PDB file of C-alpha atoms and ligand atoms in Angstrom:
ATOM      1  CA  MET P   1     124.669 -79.623-229.436  1.00 72.00           C
ATOM      2  CA  LYS P   2     122.326 -77.498-227.329  1.00 83.00           C
ATOM      3  CA  PRO P   3     118.690 -78.004-228.393  1.00 92.00           C
ATOM      4  CA  ALA P   4     116.938 -74.867-229.689  1.00 97.00           C
ATOM      5  CA  ILE P   5     114.280 -73.204-227.547  1.00 98.00           C
ATOM      6  CA  ARG P   6     111.006 -73.051-229.465  1.00 98.00           C
ATOM      7  CA  VAL P   7     107.554 -71.657-228.700  1.00 98.00           C
ATOM      8  CA  LEU P   8     104.522 -73.387-230.254  1.00 99.00           C
ATOM      9  CA  PRO P   9     100.991 -72.013-229.985  1.00 98.00           C
ATOM     10  CA  SER P  10      98.380 -74.782-229.804  1.00 98.00           C
ATOM     11  CA  LEU P  11      95.545 -74.283-232.303  1.00 98.00           C
ATOM     12  CA  LEU P  12      93.056 -76.000-229.971  1.00 98.00           C
ATOM     13  CA  ALA P  13      92.743 -72.711-228.078  1.00 98.00           C
ATOM     14  CA  ALA P  14      91.842 -70.698-231.195  1.00 98.00           C
ATOM     15  CA  ASP P  15      88.324 -69.706-232.241  1.00 98.00           C
ATOM     16  CA  MET P  16      87.208 -72.862-234.106  1.00 97.00           C
ATOM     17  CA  GLY P  17      85.198 -70.760-236.549  1.00 97.00           C
ATOM     18  CA  ARG P  18      88.240 -68.728-237.555  1.00 98.00           C
ATOM     19  CA  LEU P  19      91.094 -71.208-237.803  1.00 98.00           C
ATOM     20  CA  GLU P  20      92.683 -69.664-240.891  1.00 98.00           C
ATOM     21  CA  GLU P  21      92.981 -66.319-239.139  1.00 98.00           C
ATOM     22  CA  ALA P  22      94.426 -68.071-236.094  1.00 98.00           C
ATOM     23  CA  CYS P  23      97.166 -69.735-238.175  1.00 99.00           C
ATOM     24  CA  VAL P  24      98.063 -66.421-239.799  1.00 98.00           C
ATOM     25  CA  ARG P  25      98.104 -64.769-236.377  1.00 98.00           C
ATOM     26  CA  ALA P  26     100.529 -67.377-235.013  1.00 99.00           C
ATOM     27  CA  ARG P  27     102.759 -67.007-238.083  1.00 98.00           C
ATOM     28  CA  GLU P  28     102.808 -63.210-237.845  1.00 98.00           C
ATOM     29  CA  ALA P  29     103.566 -63.470-234.121  1.00 98.00           C
ATOM     30  CA  GLY P  30     106.813 -65.247-235.016  1.00 98.00           C
ATOM     31  CA  ALA P  31     105.875 -68.627-233.492  1.00 98.00           C
ATOM     32  CA  ASP P  32     108.535 -71.257-234.204  1.00 98.00           C
ATOM     33  CA  ALA P  33     105.966 -73.928-235.071  1.00 99.00           C
ATOM     34  CA  LEU P  34     102.258 -74.607-234.676  1.00 99.00           C
ATOM     35  CA  HIS P  35     100.890 -77.444-232.540  1.00 99.00           C
ATOM     36  CA  LEU P  36      97.753 -79.290-233.681  1.00 99.00           C
ATOM     37  CA  ASP P  37      95.838 -81.585-231.321  1.00 98.00           C
ATOM     38  CA  ILE P  38      94.073 -84.467-233.034  1.00 98.00           C
ATOM     39  CA  MET P  39      91.468 -86.103-230.754  1.00 98.00           C
ATOM     40  CA  ASP P  40      89.217 -89.014-231.665  1.00 98.00           C
ATOM     41  CA  GLY P  41      86.713 -89.021-228.783  1.00 98.00           C
ATOM     42  CA  HIS P  42      87.974 -92.474-227.759  1.00 98.00           C
ATOM     43  CA  PHE P  43      91.626 -92.233-226.667  1.00 98.00           C
ATOM     44  CA  VAL P  44      90.560 -88.941-225.058  1.00 98.00           C
ATOM     45  CA  PRO P  45      86.975 -87.810-224.397  1.00 98.00           C
ATOM     46  CA  ASN P  46      87.085 -84.814-226.761  1.00 98.00           C
ATOM     47  CA  ILE P  47      86.929 -84.643-230.573  1.00 98.00           C
ATOM     48  CA  SER P  48      88.900 -81.906-232.339  1.00 98.00           C
ATOM     49  CA  PHE P  49      89.964 -81.881-235.977  1.00 98.00           C
ATOM     50  CA  GLY P  50      91.603 -83.994-238.669  1.00 98.00           C
ATOM     51  CA  PRO P  51      93.961 -83.893-241.664  1.00 98.00           C
ATOM     52  CA  ALA P  52      92.008 -81.188-243.537  1.00 98.00           C
ATOM     53  CA  VAL P  53      92.795 -78.711-240.757  1.00 98.00           C
ATOM     54  CA  VAL P  54      96.465 -79.731-240.840  1.00 99.00           C
ATOM     55  CA  ALA P  55      96.478 -79.055-244.607  1.00 99.00           C
ATOM     56  CA  MET P  56      94.937 -75.624-243.986  1.00 98.00           C
ATOM     57  CA  ALA P  57      97.602 -74.911-241.340  1.00 99.00           C
ATOM     58  CA  ARG P  58     100.314 -75.872-243.807  1.00 98.00           C
ATOM     59  CA  ARG P  59      98.919 -73.287-246.223  1.00 98.00           C
ATOM     60  CA  CYS P  60      98.298 -70.522-243.674  1.00 98.00           C
ATOM     61  CA  PHE P  61     101.118 -71.052-241.164  1.00 99.00           C
ATOM     62  CA  GLY P  62     103.869 -72.943-242.991  1.00 98.00           C
ATOM     63  CA  PRO P  63     105.696 -76.269-242.801  1.00 98.00           C
ATOM     64  CA  ALA P  64     106.621 -76.293-239.099  1.00 98.00           C
ATOM     65  CA  LEU P  65     103.631 -78.308-237.867  1.00 99.00           C
ATOM     66  CA  SER P  66     103.710 -80.437-234.707  1.00 99.00           C
ATOM     67  CA  VAL P  67     100.812 -82.896-234.923  1.00 99.00           C
ATOM     68  CA  HIS P  68      99.814 -84.560-231.637  1.00 99.00           C
ATOM     69  CA  LEU P  69      97.781 -87.715-232.248  1.00 99.00           C
ATOM     70  CA  MET P  70      95.517 -88.379-229.256  1.00 98.00           C
ATOM     71  CA  VAL P  71      93.826 -91.257-231.049  1.00 98.00           C
ATOM     72  CA  THR P  72      93.488 -94.942-230.177  1.00 98.00           C
ATOM     73  CA  ARG P  73      95.002 -96.169-233.451  1.00 98.00           C
ATOM     74  CA  PRO P  74      97.538 -93.594-234.682  1.00 98.00           C
ATOM     75  CA  ASP P  75      99.041 -96.258-236.953  1.00 98.00           C
ATOM     76  CA  LEU P  76      95.911 -96.115-239.157  1.00 98.00           C
ATOM     77  CA  HIS P  77      96.237 -92.385-239.871  1.00 98.00           C
ATOM     78  CA  LEU P  78      99.927 -91.698-240.489  1.00 98.00           C
ATOM     79  CA  ARG P  79      99.764 -91.297-244.251  1.00 98.00           C
ATOM     80  CA  ALA P  80      96.805 -88.883-244.091  1.00 98.00           C
ATOM     81  CA  PHE P  81      98.659 -86.578-241.703  1.00 98.00           C
ATOM     82  CA  ALA P  82     101.919 -86.913-243.623  1.00 98.00           C
ATOM     83  CA  GLU P  83     100.205 -85.904-246.838  1.00 98.00           C
ATOM     84  CA  ALA P  84      98.493 -83.016-245.037  1.00 98.00           C
ATOM     85  CA  GLY P  85     101.925 -81.606-244.193  1.00 98.00           C
ATOM     86  CA  ALA P  86     102.932 -82.608-240.654  1.00 98.00           C
ATOM     87  CA  GLU P  87     106.609 -82.004-239.823  1.00 98.00           C
ATOM     88  CA  VAL P  88     106.523 -84.143-236.695  1.00 98.00           C
ATOM     89  CA  LEU P  89     103.947 -86.752-235.691  1.00 99.00           C
ATOM     90  CA  LEU P  90     103.640 -87.395-231.966  1.00 99.00           C
ATOM     91  CA  ILE P  91     102.008 -90.632-230.867  1.00 98.00           C
ATOM     92  CA  HIS P  92     101.225 -91.729-227.307  1.00 98.00           C
ATOM     93  CA  ALA P  93     103.200 -94.422-225.479  1.00 98.00           C
ATOM     94  CA  GLU P  94      99.839 -95.505-223.998  1.00 98.00           C
ATOM     95  CA  ALA P  95      98.184 -96.102-227.390  1.00 98.00           C
ATOM     96  CA  PRO P  96      97.127 -99.748-227.895  1.00 98.00           C
ATOM     97  CA  CYS P  97      99.109-100.219-231.101  1.00 97.00           C
ATOM     98  CA  ASP P  98     102.607-101.376-232.082  1.00 98.00           C
ATOM     99  CA  VAL P  99     104.336 -98.212-230.850  1.00 98.00           C
ATOM    100  CA  ALA P 100     107.819 -99.087-232.130  1.00 98.00           C
ATOM    101  CA  GLY P 101     106.480-100.112-235.532  1.00 98.00           C
ATOM    102  CA  THR P 102     104.395 -96.931-235.743  1.00 98.00           C
ATOM    103  CA  LEU P 103     107.433 -94.759-234.913  1.00 98.00           C
ATOM    104  CA  ARG P 104     109.359 -96.542-237.671  1.00 98.00           C
ATOM    105  CA  ASP P 105     106.499 -95.997-240.108  1.00 98.00           C
ATOM    106  CA  ILE P 106     106.426 -92.267-239.302  1.00 98.00           C
ATOM    107  CA  ARG P 107     110.132 -91.986-240.142  1.00 98.00           C
ATOM    108  CA  SER P 108     109.661 -93.986-243.319  1.00 98.00           C
ATOM    109  CA  LEU P 109     107.150 -91.331-244.444  1.00 98.00           C
ATOM    110  CA  GLY P 110     109.976 -88.787-244.132  1.00 98.00           C
ATOM    111  CA  ILE P 111     108.575 -87.217-240.961  1.00 98.00           C
ATOM    112  CA  ARG P 112     110.074 -86.702-237.520  1.00 98.00           C
ATOM    113  CA  ALA P 113     108.804 -89.188-234.948  1.00 98.00           C
ATOM    114  CA  GLY P 114     107.801 -88.236-231.420  1.00 98.00           C
ATOM    115  CA  LEU P 115     106.611 -90.143-228.365  1.00 98.00           C
ATOM    116  CA  THR P 116     104.165 -88.597-225.882  1.00 99.00           C
ATOM    117  CA  LEU P 117     103.930 -89.574-222.209  1.00 98.00           C
ATOM    118  CA  ASN P 118     100.815 -88.898-220.145  1.00 98.00           C
ATOM    119  CA  PRO P 119     101.373 -87.301-216.717  1.00 98.00           C
ATOM    120  CA  GLU P 120     101.369 -90.657-214.884  1.00 98.00           C
ATOM    121  CA  THR P 121     103.526 -92.515-217.431  1.00 98.00           C
ATOM    122  CA  PRO P 122     107.105 -92.831-216.141  1.00 98.00           C
ATOM    123  CA  ALA P 123     110.207 -91.751-218.075  1.00 98.00           C
ATOM    124  CA  ARG P 124     111.368 -95.352-218.361  1.00 98.00           C
ATOM    125  CA  PHE P 125     108.494 -96.043-220.793  1.00 98.00           C
ATOM    126  CA  ALA P 126     110.530 -94.106-223.376  1.00 98.00           C
ATOM    127  CA  ASP P 127     113.714 -96.115-222.815  1.00 97.00           C
ATOM    128  CA  ARG P 128     113.182 -98.939-225.290  1.00 98.00           C
ATOM    129  CA  TYR P 129     112.353 -96.480-228.093  1.00 98.00           C
ATOM    130  CA  LEU P 130     115.289 -94.219-227.215  1.00 98.00           C
ATOM    131  CA  GLU P 131     117.645 -97.196-227.138  1.00 97.00           C
ATOM    132  CA  ALA P 132     116.345 -98.329-230.527  1.00 98.00           C
ATOM    133  CA  GLY P 133     117.033 -94.821-231.907  1.00 98.00           C
ATOM    134  CA  LEU P 134     113.407 -94.313-232.942  1.00 98.00           C
ATOM    135  CA  LEU P 135     112.761 -90.888-231.421  1.00 98.00           C
ATOM    136  CA  ASP P 136     113.304 -87.316-232.587  1.00 98.00           C
ATOM    137  CA  GLU P 137     111.189 -85.833-229.789  1.00 98.00           C
ATOM    138  CA  ILE P 138     109.595 -86.757-226.470  1.00 98.00           C
ATOM    139  CA  LEU P 139     106.517 -84.817-225.388  1.00 98.00           C
ATOM    140  CA  CYS P 140     105.592 -84.777-221.711  1.00 98.00           C
ATOM    141  CA  MET P 141     101.971 -83.993-220.990  1.00 99.00           C
ATOM    142  CA  SER P 142     101.590 -81.634-218.039  1.00 99.00           C
ATOM    143  CA  VAL P 143      97.785 -82.022-218.045  1.00 98.00           C
ATOM    144  CA  HIS P 144      95.568 -85.006-218.728  1.00 98.00           C
ATOM    145  CA  PRO P 145      95.119 -84.872-222.497  1.00 98.00           C
ATOM    146  CA  GLY P 146      91.806 -83.939-224.024  1.00 98.00           C
ATOM    147  CA  PHE P 147      91.151 -80.291-223.226  1.00 98.00           C
ATOM    148  CA  GLY P 148      92.892 -76.944-223.233  1.00 98.00           C
ATOM    149  CA  GLY P 149      92.828 -74.545-220.322  1.00 98.00           C
ATOM    150  CA  GLN P 150      93.718 -77.013-217.559  1.00 98.00           C
ATOM    151  CA  ALA P 151      96.125 -76.349-214.688  1.00 98.00           C
ATOM    152  CA  PHE P 152      99.787 -77.384-215.050  1.00 98.00           C
ATOM    153  CA  ILE P 153     100.684 -80.554-213.087  1.00 98.00           C
ATOM    154  CA  PRO P 154     104.047 -79.826-211.396  1.00 98.00           C
ATOM    155  CA  ASN P 155     104.690 -83.527-210.623  1.00 98.00           C
ATOM    156  CA  VAL P 156     105.899 -83.966-214.211  1.00 98.00           C
ATOM    157  CA  LEU P 157     108.936 -81.705-213.668  1.00 98.00           C
ATOM    158  CA  PRO P 158     111.290 -84.447-212.364  1.00 98.00           C
ATOM    159  CA  LYS P 159     110.354 -86.594-215.371  1.00 98.00           C
ATOM    160  CA  LEU P 160     111.573 -83.872-217.725  1.00 98.00           C
ATOM    161  CA  ALA P 161     114.917 -83.797-215.930  1.00 98.00           C
ATOM    162  CA  ALA P 162     115.193 -87.591-216.081  1.00 98.00           C
ATOM    163  CA  LEU P 163     114.489 -87.595-219.822  1.00 98.00           C
ATOM    164  CA  ARG P 164     116.908 -84.736-220.526  1.00 97.00           C
ATOM    165  CA  ARG P 165     119.673 -86.583-218.668  1.00 96.00           C
ATOM    166  CA  ARG P 166     118.959 -89.707-220.743  1.00 95.00           C
ATOM    167  CA  ALA P 167     118.944 -87.880-224.067  1.00 93.00           C
ATOM    168  CA  PRO P 168     120.905 -84.592-224.079  1.00 92.00           C
ATOM    169  CA  PRO P 169     120.392 -83.591-227.750  1.00 94.00           C
ATOM    170  CA  LEU P 170     116.741 -84.684-228.058  1.00 96.00           C
ATOM    171  CA  ASP P 171     113.813 -82.298-228.508  1.00 98.00           C
ATOM    172  CA  LEU P 172     111.930 -82.453-225.218  1.00 98.00           C
ATOM    173  CA  SER P 173     108.543 -80.768-225.251  1.00 98.00           C
ATOM    174  CA  ILE P 174     106.007 -79.885-222.597  1.00 99.00           C
ATOM    175  CA  ASP P 175     102.279 -79.490-223.259  1.00 99.00           C
ATOM    176  CA  GLY P 176      99.476 -78.401-220.944  1.00 98.00           C
ATOM    177  CA  GLY P 177      99.042 -75.351-218.753  1.00 98.00           C
ATOM    178  CA  ILE P 178     102.174 -73.675-220.112  1.00 98.00           C
ATOM    179  CA  ASP P 179     102.521 -69.931-219.608  1.00 98.00           C
ATOM    180  CA  ALA P 180     105.221 -67.373-218.740  1.00 97.00           C
ATOM    181  CA  GLU P 181     105.522 -68.842-215.243  1.00 98.00           C
ATOM    182  CA  THR P 182     105.244 -72.621-215.789  1.00 98.00           C
ATOM    183  CA  GLY P 183     107.290 -72.623-219.027  1.00 98.00           C
ATOM    184  CA  PRO P 184     110.525 -71.487-217.327  1.00 98.00           C
ATOM    185  CA  ARG P 185     110.008 -74.107-214.586  1.00 98.00           C
ATOM    186  CA  ALA P 186     109.950 -76.771-217.305  1.00 98.00           C
ATOM    187  CA  ALA P 187     112.956 -75.171-219.053  1.00 98.00           C
ATOM    188  CA  ALA P 188     114.919 -75.434-215.806  1.00 98.00           C
ATOM    189  CA  GLN P 189     114.360 -79.206-215.986  1.00 98.00           C
ATOM    190  CA  GLY P 190     115.571 -79.440-219.583  1.00 98.00           C
ATOM    191  CA  ALA P 191     112.465 -78.901-221.744  1.00 98.00           C
ATOM    192  CA  ASN P 192     113.204 -76.976-224.958  1.00 98.00           C
ATOM    193  CA  LEU P 193     109.873 -76.974-226.841  1.00 98.00           C
ATOM    194  CA  PHE P 194     106.958 -75.161-225.218  1.00 98.00           C
ATOM    195  CA  ILE P 195     103.381 -75.720-226.356  1.00 99.00           C
ATOM    196  CA  ALA P 196     100.899 -73.139-225.115  1.00 98.00           C
ATOM    197  CA  GLY P 197      97.274 -72.815-226.157  1.00 98.00           C
ATOM    198  CA  THR P 198      95.214 -70.688-223.797  1.00 98.00           C
ATOM    199  CA  ALA P 199      98.114 -68.461-222.722  1.00 98.00           C
ATOM    200  CA  LEU P 200      99.207 -67.527-226.265  1.00 98.00           C
ATOM    201  CA  PHE P 201      95.871 -67.384-228.093  1.00 98.00           C
ATOM    202  CA  GLY P 202      94.402 -65.515-225.122  1.00 98.00           C
ATOM    203  CA  ALA P 203      97.160 -62.888-225.188  1.00 98.00           C
ATOM    204  CA  GLY P 204      96.405 -59.395-226.445  1.00 97.00           C
ATOM    205  CA  ASP P 205      99.721 -59.252-228.324  1.00 98.00           C
ATOM    206  CA  MET P 206     100.861 -62.761-229.254  1.00 98.00           C
ATOM    207  CA  ALA P 207     104.104 -61.531-230.842  1.00 98.00           C
ATOM    208  CA  ALA P 208     105.159 -59.771-227.628  1.00 98.00           C
ATOM    209  CA  GLU P 209     104.282 -62.875-225.620  1.00 98.00           C
ATOM    210  CA  VAL P 210     106.299 -65.164-227.915  1.00 98.00           C
ATOM    211  CA  ARG P 211     109.326 -62.857-227.530  1.00 98.00           C
ATOM    212  CA  ARG P 212     108.869 -62.636-223.752  1.00 98.00           C
ATOM    213  CA  TYR P 213     108.554 -66.436-223.444  1.00 98.00           C
ATOM    214  CA  ARG P 214     111.691 -67.006-225.528  1.00 98.00           C
ATOM    215  CA  GLU P 215     113.742 -64.677-223.343  1.00 98.00           C
ATOM    216  CA  ARG P 216     112.505 -66.194-220.093  1.00 98.00           C
ATOM    217  CA  LEU P 217     112.848 -69.769-221.359  1.00 98.00           C
ATOM    218  CA  ALA P 218     116.372 -69.238-222.684  1.00 98.00           C
ATOM    219  CA  ALA P 219     117.398 -67.742-219.324  1.00 98.00           C
ATOM    220  CA  ALA P 220     115.914 -70.693-217.403  1.00 98.00           C
ATOM    221  CA  PHE P 221     116.957 -73.558-219.719  1.00 98.00           C
ATOM    222  CA  ALA P 222     119.215 -76.179-218.131  1.00 94.00           C
ATOM    223  CA  PRO P 223     120.860 -78.492-220.685  1.00 92.00           C
ATOM    224  CA  GLU P 224     122.019 -80.700-217.805  1.00 91.00           C
ATOM    225  CA  PRO P 225     119.373 -80.523-215.083  1.00 91.00           C
ATOM    226  CA  PRO P 226     120.525 -81.690-211.666  1.00 80.00           C
ATOM    227  CA  ALA P 227     119.855 -85.305-210.659  1.00 77.00           C
ATOM    228  CA  GLU P 228     117.164 -85.911-208.071  1.00 66.00           C
ATOM    229  CA  ALA P 229     118.322 -85.840-204.473  1.00 51.00           C
TER     230      ALA P 229
HETATM  231  C1  DX5 U   1      95.725 -81.039-224.393  1.00 69.42           C
HETATM  232  C2  DX5 U   1      96.512 -80.657-225.621  1.00 69.42           C
HETATM  233  C3  DX5 U   1      97.251 -79.381-225.513  1.00 69.42           C
HETATM  234  C4  DX5 U   1      96.392 -78.163-225.281  1.00 69.42           C
HETATM  235  C5  DX5 U   1      97.161 -77.225-224.423  1.00 69.42           C
HETATM  236  O1  DX5 U   1      95.238 -82.320-224.553  1.00 69.42           O
HETATM  237  O2  DX5 U   1      97.456 -81.672-225.947  1.00 69.42           O
HETATM  238  O3  DX5 U   1      98.098 -79.160-226.657  1.00 69.42           O
HETATM  239  O4  DX5 U   1      96.012 -77.516-226.465  1.00 69.42           O
HETATM  240  O5  DX5 U   1      96.328 -76.196-224.056  1.00 69.42           O
HETATM  241  P1  DX5 U   1      96.653 -75.215-222.839  1.00 69.42           P
HETATM  242  O6  DX5 U   1      97.939 -74.523-223.167  1.00 69.42           O
HETATM  243  O7  DX5 U   1      95.477 -74.328-222.818  1.00 69.42           O
HETATM  244  O8  DX5 U   1      96.796 -76.068-221.606  1.00 69.42           O
HETATM  245 ZN1   ZN U   2      98.937 -81.246-227.599  1.00 69.42          ZN
END
């Protein structure tokens, strides 16, 4: 089955004083889901927001919430984010916790489980979790996590293709520096979920941008990206 192309605005790029309005704006723009970046100031240098903001997003945007845990101990916070309304919880492969056990715990809370790979982390780090059938999504970071507005790192493109070849029906997402130009480059390597903060929240007409992205991404998407030469 061909994975669906989805566009996810990242709330990190919204005006932090007007988050409710930002969630409504993303919903009215027709975004497929909303991405929320949880940062603890330890796993990454920045601190963002917690479960209360996820609960607000559930109320103002809806149930399609992608929650990206950039925290040192994601295993300690699963229930709080589940109760707040996350649809998928993404943990990092680099987190110093029992990653396999945490992925299992996410599923046991009735939530989709995702694994995130930092730009330097190779595709093979996902293998043991894929083989164990623990993953609903793999997120490839195309910036170093912690801040919005950074430049896309093109070196991650071959990793997307390698992951798509390993797992044809999986949701494969890309996060960091995504816009109408970099998104299609990732789609051509097999990515199907596109997280964009600065580019979408900075747009004059978010609805038009979401439609434009979807068209360009669908045209570029390669379900079977070519193997490396
Ligand atoms: C970065 C976050 C991203 C961020 C993307 O650590 O994981 O989700 O919000 O922002 P842009 O699209 O501005 O690079
Ligand atoms: Zn993110």
